């Protein structure tokens, strides 16, 4: 009998077709994620779950799946939406897709940095709205990227990929990481304290996972230590930034600009006050959204799923302690 798999939304065919060829596969229809209640209704009896970062895979959902559940495979690098400790306690490996989205996410982080620096989206809107009457001697002046200081918070693989981009654009690169022991030596990035990172960065780019320690690490107090012209770039997780404090800082000139790929909550509701600011650029969590990377993620998620069904170690596992 083919294993029963529930896929919480249509993923690229590169991975989905592999799953469908081997498994009795049910894909949640529609463009919006299943609610927690729908998940609880739909998972009982499955052998494997393929989920997305939009799905709350908490204790209730994992328990609802029942004892057949052998693997949770997430089509994402981050896994803060999954009760990994609950999975581990039940002996269920959790797969994720790190690595492949590193360069793609850094590409977007740098695109946001450059767009904010040079006010690309404001300019596009200005032109499209018919306001472009002449070349303006002081029209939409932004900030130079070259020669500026890029601060990187969290020097994991995406942070390092961002550092390389900054160096390539002639930036001075500094970084702060809580576990400096794990970092390869960087030719072009200098370690600094968190306070120095805040006060010296012209562009501050966040690359930390969301954990108890990093939740709202950018808040009223830390924003107050930044330059009045500073640009904050977030492609990590929305919860790293206190959005009320960010709104106040942008509104009152405490910092200059924010460029966000991730927000809290997601999606950010259309009437959210951050949308009223011209110095805030928001895109809908596109970090890994290139055709090639999403295809690769889908294949990786399928391979993690198969390994879990076969009782083999997952090629990419968020809770390796499950094998101890
Ligand atoms: C995207 O944010 C991911 O974690 O894959
Ligand atoms: C701008 O286009 C310039 O030529 O200075």
Coordinates of C-alpha atoms and ligand atoms in Angstrom, one line a residue:
X1 CA 0.0 0.0 0.0
X2 CA 1.2 3.5 -0.9
X3 CA 2.0 5.8 2.1
X4 CA -0.6 8.5 2.7
X5 CA 0.8 12.0 2.4
X6 CA -0.9 15.3 3.0
X7 CA 0.6 18.3 1.2
X8 CA -0.7 21.6 2.7
X9 CA -0.5 23.5 -0.6
X10 CA 0.5 23.0 -4.2
X11 CA 4.3 23.2 -4.4
X12 CA 6.3 23.2 -7.7
X13 CA 5.8 20.1 -9.9
X14 CA 9.5 19.4 -9.7
X15 CA 8.8 18.0 -6.2
X16 CA 5.1 17.3 -6.2
X17 CA 5.3 14.9 -9.2
X18 CA 7.9 12.8 -7.3
X19 CA 5.6 12.6 -4.3
X20 CA 2.5 11.8 -6.4
X21 CA 4.4 9.0 -8.2
X22 CA 5.2 7.2 -5.0
X23 CA 2.5 8.1 -2.6
X24 CA -1.2 8.3 -2.1
X25 CA -1.1 12.1 -2.1
X26 CA -3.7 14.6 -1.1
X27 CA -3.0 18.3 -1.7
X28 CA -4.9 21.0 0.0
X29 CA -6.8 22.9 -2.7
X30 CA -6.8 26.6 -3.0
X31 CA -4.4 29.5 -2.7
X32 CA -4.7 30.1 1.1
X33 CA -3.2 27.9 3.8
X34 CA -5.4 25.4 5.7
X35 CA -6.5 26.8 9.0
X36 CA -5.3 25.0 12.2
X37 CA -8.8 23.5 12.5
X38 CA -8.7 22.3 8.9
X39 CA -5.3 20.8 9.5
X40 CA -6.6 18.9 12.5
X41 CA -9.4 17.6 10.4
X42 CA -7.2 16.5 7.5
X43 CA -4.1 14.9 9.0
X44 CA -5.5 11.9 10.9
X45 CA -4.0 8.7 9.6
X46 CA -1.3 10.2 7.4
X47 CA 2.2 8.7 7.1
X48 CA 3.9 11.9 6.1
X49 CA 3.2 15.6 6.2
X50 CA 4.6 18.1 3.7
X51 CA 4.0 21.5 5.1
X52 CA 4.9 25.2 4.4
X53 CA 6.1 28.0 6.7
X54 CA 2.5 29.3 6.8
X55 CA 1.2 26.2 8.6
X56 CA 1.0 26.1 12.4
X57 CA 2.3 22.6 13.0
X58 CA 1.8 22.6 16.8
X59 CA 1.2 19.8 19.3
X60 CA -2.5 19.5 18.5
X61 CA -1.8 19.0 14.8
X62 CA 1.0 16.5 15.4
X63 CA -1.1 14.5 17.8
X64 CA -4.1 14.6 15.5
X65 CA -2.1 13.0 12.8
X66 CA -1.7 9.9 15.0
X67 CA 0.8 7.1 15.3
X68 CA 1.3 6.5 11.6
X69 CA 3.1 9.8 11.2
X70 CA 6.7 9.1 10.3
X71 CA 8.0 12.4 9.0
X72 CA 7.2 16.1 8.7
X73 CA 8.9 17.7 5.7
X74 CA 8.8 21.4 5.5
X75 CA 9.2 23.3 2.2
X76 CA 11.3 26.0 4.0
X77 CA 14.6 26.6 5.7
X78 CA 13.1 28.2 8.9
X79 CA 11.0 26.0 11.1
X80 CA 9.8 28.3 13.8
X81 CA 6.2 27.4 12.8
X82 CA 6.7 23.7 13.8
X83 CA 6.6 22.3 17.4
X84 CA 9.9 20.5 16.8
X85 CA 10.3 19.5 20.4
X86 CA 6.9 17.7 20.2
X87 CA 8.0 15.9 17.0
X88 CA 11.3 14.9 18.6
X89 CA 9.6 13.5 21.7
X90 CA 7.4 11.4 19.4
X91 CA 10.4 10.2 17.3
X92 CA 9.4 12.1 14.2
X93 CA 12.1 13.7 12.2
X94 CA 11.4 17.2 10.8
X95 CA 12.9 18.0 7.4
X96 CA 13.8 21.4 6.0
X97 CA 15.5 22.9 3.0
X98 CA 18.5 25.0 4.1
X99 CA 21.4 25.9 1.9
X100 CA 19.7 26.1 -1.5
X101 CA 18.0 29.4 -0.7
X102 CA 21.1 31.1 0.8
X103 CA 22.2 33.0 -2.3
X104 CA 18.7 33.6 -3.5
X105 CA 17.7 35.1 -0.2
X106 CA 20.8 37.3 -0.1
X107 CA 20.0 38.5 -3.6
X108 CA 16.6 39.7 -2.4
X109 CA 18.1 41.3 0.8
X110 CA 20.6 43.2 -1.4
X111 CA 17.8 44.2 -3.8
X112 CA 15.8 45.6 -0.9
X113 CA 18.9 47.4 0.4
X114 CA 19.5 49.0 -3.0
X115 CA 15.9 49.8 -3.7
X116 CA 15.6 51.5 -0.3
X117 CA 18.9 53.4 -0.7
X118 CA 17.9 54.8 -4.1
X119 CA 14.2 55.0 -3.5
X120 CA 13.4 52.9 -6.5
X121 CA 9.9 52.0 -5.6
X122 CA 9.0 55.6 -4.7
X123 CA 10.5 56.7 -8.1
X124 CA 8.6 54.1 -10.0
X125 CA 5.3 55.2 -8.3
X126 CA 6.1 58.8 -9.0
X127 CA 6.7 58.1 -12.7
X128 CA 3.6 55.9 -13.1
X129 CA 1.4 58.4 -11.3
X130 CA 2.3 61.1 -14.0
X131 CA 4.2 63.3 -11.6
X132 CA 7.5 63.2 -13.6
X133 CA 7.4 66.7 -15.1
X134 CA 11.2 67.4 -15.5
X135 CA 14.6 66.2 -14.4
X136 CA 14.7 67.4 -10.8
X137 CA 17.9 68.8 -9.3
X138 CA 17.0 67.5 -5.9
X139 CA 14.3 64.9 -6.9
X140 CA 14.1 61.7 -4.8
X141 CA 17.7 61.9 -3.6
X142 CA 18.7 58.8 -1.8
X143 CA 21.8 57.3 -0.1
X144 CA 25.0 56.0 -1.7
X145 CA 25.6 52.3 -1.3
X146 CA 29.3 52.3 -2.2
X147 CA 31.4 53.5 0.7
X148 CA 28.6 53.0 3.2
X149 CA 28.8 50.6 6.2
X150 CA 26.8 47.4 5.9
X151 CA 26.0 45.9 9.3
X152 CA 25.0 42.2 9.3
X153 CA 23.3 40.7 12.3
X154 CA 23.6 37.0 12.2
X155 CA 26.6 35.7 10.2
X156 CA 25.2 32.3 9.2
X157 CA 25.2 31.3 5.5
X158 CA 22.8 34.0 4.4
X159 CA 24.6 36.7 6.4
X160 CA 27.9 35.7 4.8
X161 CA 26.3 35.7 1.3
X162 CA 25.1 39.3 2.1
X163 CA 28.6 40.3 3.3
X164 CA 30.1 39.2 0.0
X165 CA 27.5 41.3 -1.9
X166 CA 28.2 44.3 0.2
X167 CA 32.0 44.0 -0.3
X168 CA 31.4 43.6 -4.0
X169 CA 29.6 47.0 -4.0
X170 CA 32.4 48.7 -2.2
X171 CA 30.8 48.7 1.2
X172 CA 32.6 48.5 4.6
X173 CA 31.1 45.4 6.2
X174 CA 30.8 44.8 9.9
X175 CA 28.9 42.0 11.7
X176 CA 27.7 40.7 15.0
X177 CA 27.0 37.1 15.7
X178 CA 26.1 35.4 19.0
X179 CA 28.1 32.3 18.3
X180 CA 31.4 33.7 16.9
X181 CA 33.1 30.3 17.3
X182 CA 31.2 28.9 14.3
X183 CA 32.1 31.6 11.8
X184 CA 34.6 31.1 9.1
X185 CA 37.1 33.9 9.0
X186 CA 36.0 36.7 6.7
X187 CA 38.4 38.6 4.6
X188 CA 36.1 41.6 4.2
X189 CA 33.9 41.7 7.3
X190 CA 34.9 42.9 10.8
X191 CA 33.2 41.6 14.0
X192 CA 31.8 44.2 16.3
X193 CA 29.6 44.4 19.4
X194 CA 25.8 44.6 19.0
X195 CA 25.9 48.2 20.2
X196 CA 28.6 49.1 17.6
X197 CA 26.6 47.3 14.9
X198 CA 23.6 49.5 15.7
X199 CA 25.5 52.8 15.9
X200 CA 27.9 52.3 12.9
X201 CA 25.6 50.7 10.3
X202 CA 24.3 52.8 7.4
X203 CA 22.4 49.7 6.3
X204 CA 21.5 47.0 8.9
X205 CA 20.5 43.7 7.5
X206 CA 19.0 41.0 9.7
X207 CA 19.9 37.3 9.2
X208 CA 19.1 35.6 12.5
X209 CA 16.6 32.9 13.0
X210 CA 13.5 33.7 15.2
X211 CA 14.1 32.3 18.6
X212 CA 13.3 33.4 22.2
X213 CA 16.5 35.3 22.2
X214 CA 16.0 37.2 18.9
X215 CA 12.3 38.0 19.3
X216 CA 11.9 41.8 19.1
X217 CA 15.7 42.3 19.3
X218 CA 15.1 45.4 17.1
X219 CA 12.8 47.4 19.5
X220 CA 12.5 51.0 20.7
X221 CA 15.8 50.8 22.6
X222 CA 17.9 49.3 19.9
X223 CA 16.3 51.5 17.2
X224 CA 17.3 54.5 19.2
X225 CA 21.0 53.5 18.9
X226 CA 20.9 53.5 15.1
X227 CA 21.8 56.4 12.8
X228 CA 18.9 58.7 11.9
X229 CA 19.7 57.9 8.2
X230 CA 20.0 54.2 8.7
X231 CA 18.2 51.7 6.5
X232 CA 16.9 48.5 8.2
X233 CA 16.6 45.4 5.9
X234 CA 14.7 42.4 7.2
X235 CA 14.6 39.1 5.2
X236 CA 14.8 36.9 8.4
X237 CA 11.5 36.7 10.3
X238 CA 9.1 39.5 11.1
X239 CA 9.1 38.6 14.8
X240 CA 12.7 39.8 15.1
X241 CA 11.4 43.4 14.8
X242 CA 8.9 45.1 17.1
X243 CA 6.7 46.7 14.4
X244 CA 5.1 49.3 16.6
X245 CA 8.6 50.5 17.6
X246 CA 9.7 50.4 13.9
X247 CA 6.6 52.5 12.9
X248 CA 7.4 55.1 15.5
X249 CA 11.1 55.2 14.5
X250 CA 10.4 55.6 10.8
X251 CA 7.7 58.2 11.5
X252 CA 9.8 60.3 13.9
X253 CA 13.1 60.2 12.0
X254 CA 14.8 57.9 14.5
X255 CA 15.9 55.8 11.5
X256 CA 15.7 56.6 7.8
X257 CA 14.1 53.7 6.0
X258 CA 13.0 50.1 6.4
X259 CA 12.8 47.4 3.7
X260 CA 10.9 44.4 4.8
X261 CA 10.4 41.0 3.2
X262 CA 9.0 39.5 6.4
X263 CA 6.5 41.1 8.8
X264 CA 4.6 40.3 12.0
X265 CA 2.0 39.2 11.3
X266 CA 2.1 37.7 7.9
X267 CA 0.4 38.7 5.8
X268 CA 0.6 42.3 7.0
X269 CA -3.1 43.4 6.9
X270 CA -3.8 46.0 4.1
X271 CA -4.8 48.7 6.7
X272 CA -1.5 48.3 8.7
X273 CA 0.0 51.7 9.6
X274 CA 3.4 50.7 8.1
X275 CA 1.8 51.0 4.6
X276 CA 1.1 54.7 5.3
X277 CA 4.8 55.5 5.4
X278 CA 6.8 56.4 2.2
X279 CA 10.0 55.4 3.9
X280 CA 9.0 51.8 4.4
X281 CA 9.2 49.3 1.5
X282 CA 7.3 46.0 2.0
X283 CA 7.3 42.9 -0.2
X284 CA 5.4 39.6 0.6
X285 CA 8.1 37.2 1.9
X286 CA 9.8 36.6 -1.4
X287 CA 13.3 35.7 -0.1
X288 CA 13.6 32.3 -1.7
X289 CA 11.2 33.0 -4.6
X290 CA 13.2 32.3 -7.7
X291 CA 12.0 29.6 -10.1
X292 CA 15.2 27.6 -9.8
X293 CA 15.4 27.7 -6.0
X294 CA 11.8 26.9 -5.4
X295 CA 12.1 23.9 -7.7
X296 CA 15.2 22.7 -5.8
X297 CA 13.4 23.3 -2.5
X298 CA 10.5 21.1 -3.7
X299 CA 12.8 18.3 -4.7
X300 CA 14.6 18.5 -1.3
X301 CA 11.4 18.5 0.6
X302 CA 10.3 15.4 -1.4
X303 CA 13.6 13.6 -0.6
X304 CA 13.3 14.4 3.1
X305 CA 9.8 13.0 3.0
X306 CA 10.9 9.8 1.2
X307 CA 13.8 9.2 3.6
X308 CA 11.4 9.6 6.6
X309 CA 8.9 7.2 5.1
X310 CA 11.8 4.7 4.5
X311 CA 13.1 5.0 8.0
X312 CA 16.3 6.5 6.8
X313 CA 18.0 9.6 8.1
X314 CA 16.7 12.8 6.4
X315 CA 19.3 14.4 4.2
X316 CA 18.3 17.8 5.9
X317 CA 16.9 17.4 9.3
X318 CA 15.9 20.2 11.7
X319 CA 16.0 17.9 14.8
X320 CA 18.9 15.5 14.4
X321 CA 18.6 14.7 18.1
X322 CA 15.7 12.5 17.1
X323 CA 18.3 9.9 15.9
X324 CA 20.1 9.8 19.3
Ligands
LIG1 C1 11.8 31.2 4.1 O1 11.6 32.1 4.8 C2 12.3 29.9 4.6 O2 12.6 29.8 5.8 O3 12.4 29.0 3.8
LIG2 C1 22.2 62.8 -14.9 O1 21.5 62.1 -15.6 C2 23.3 63.6 -15.3 O2 23.7 63.5 -16.5 O3 23.8 64.3 -14.5

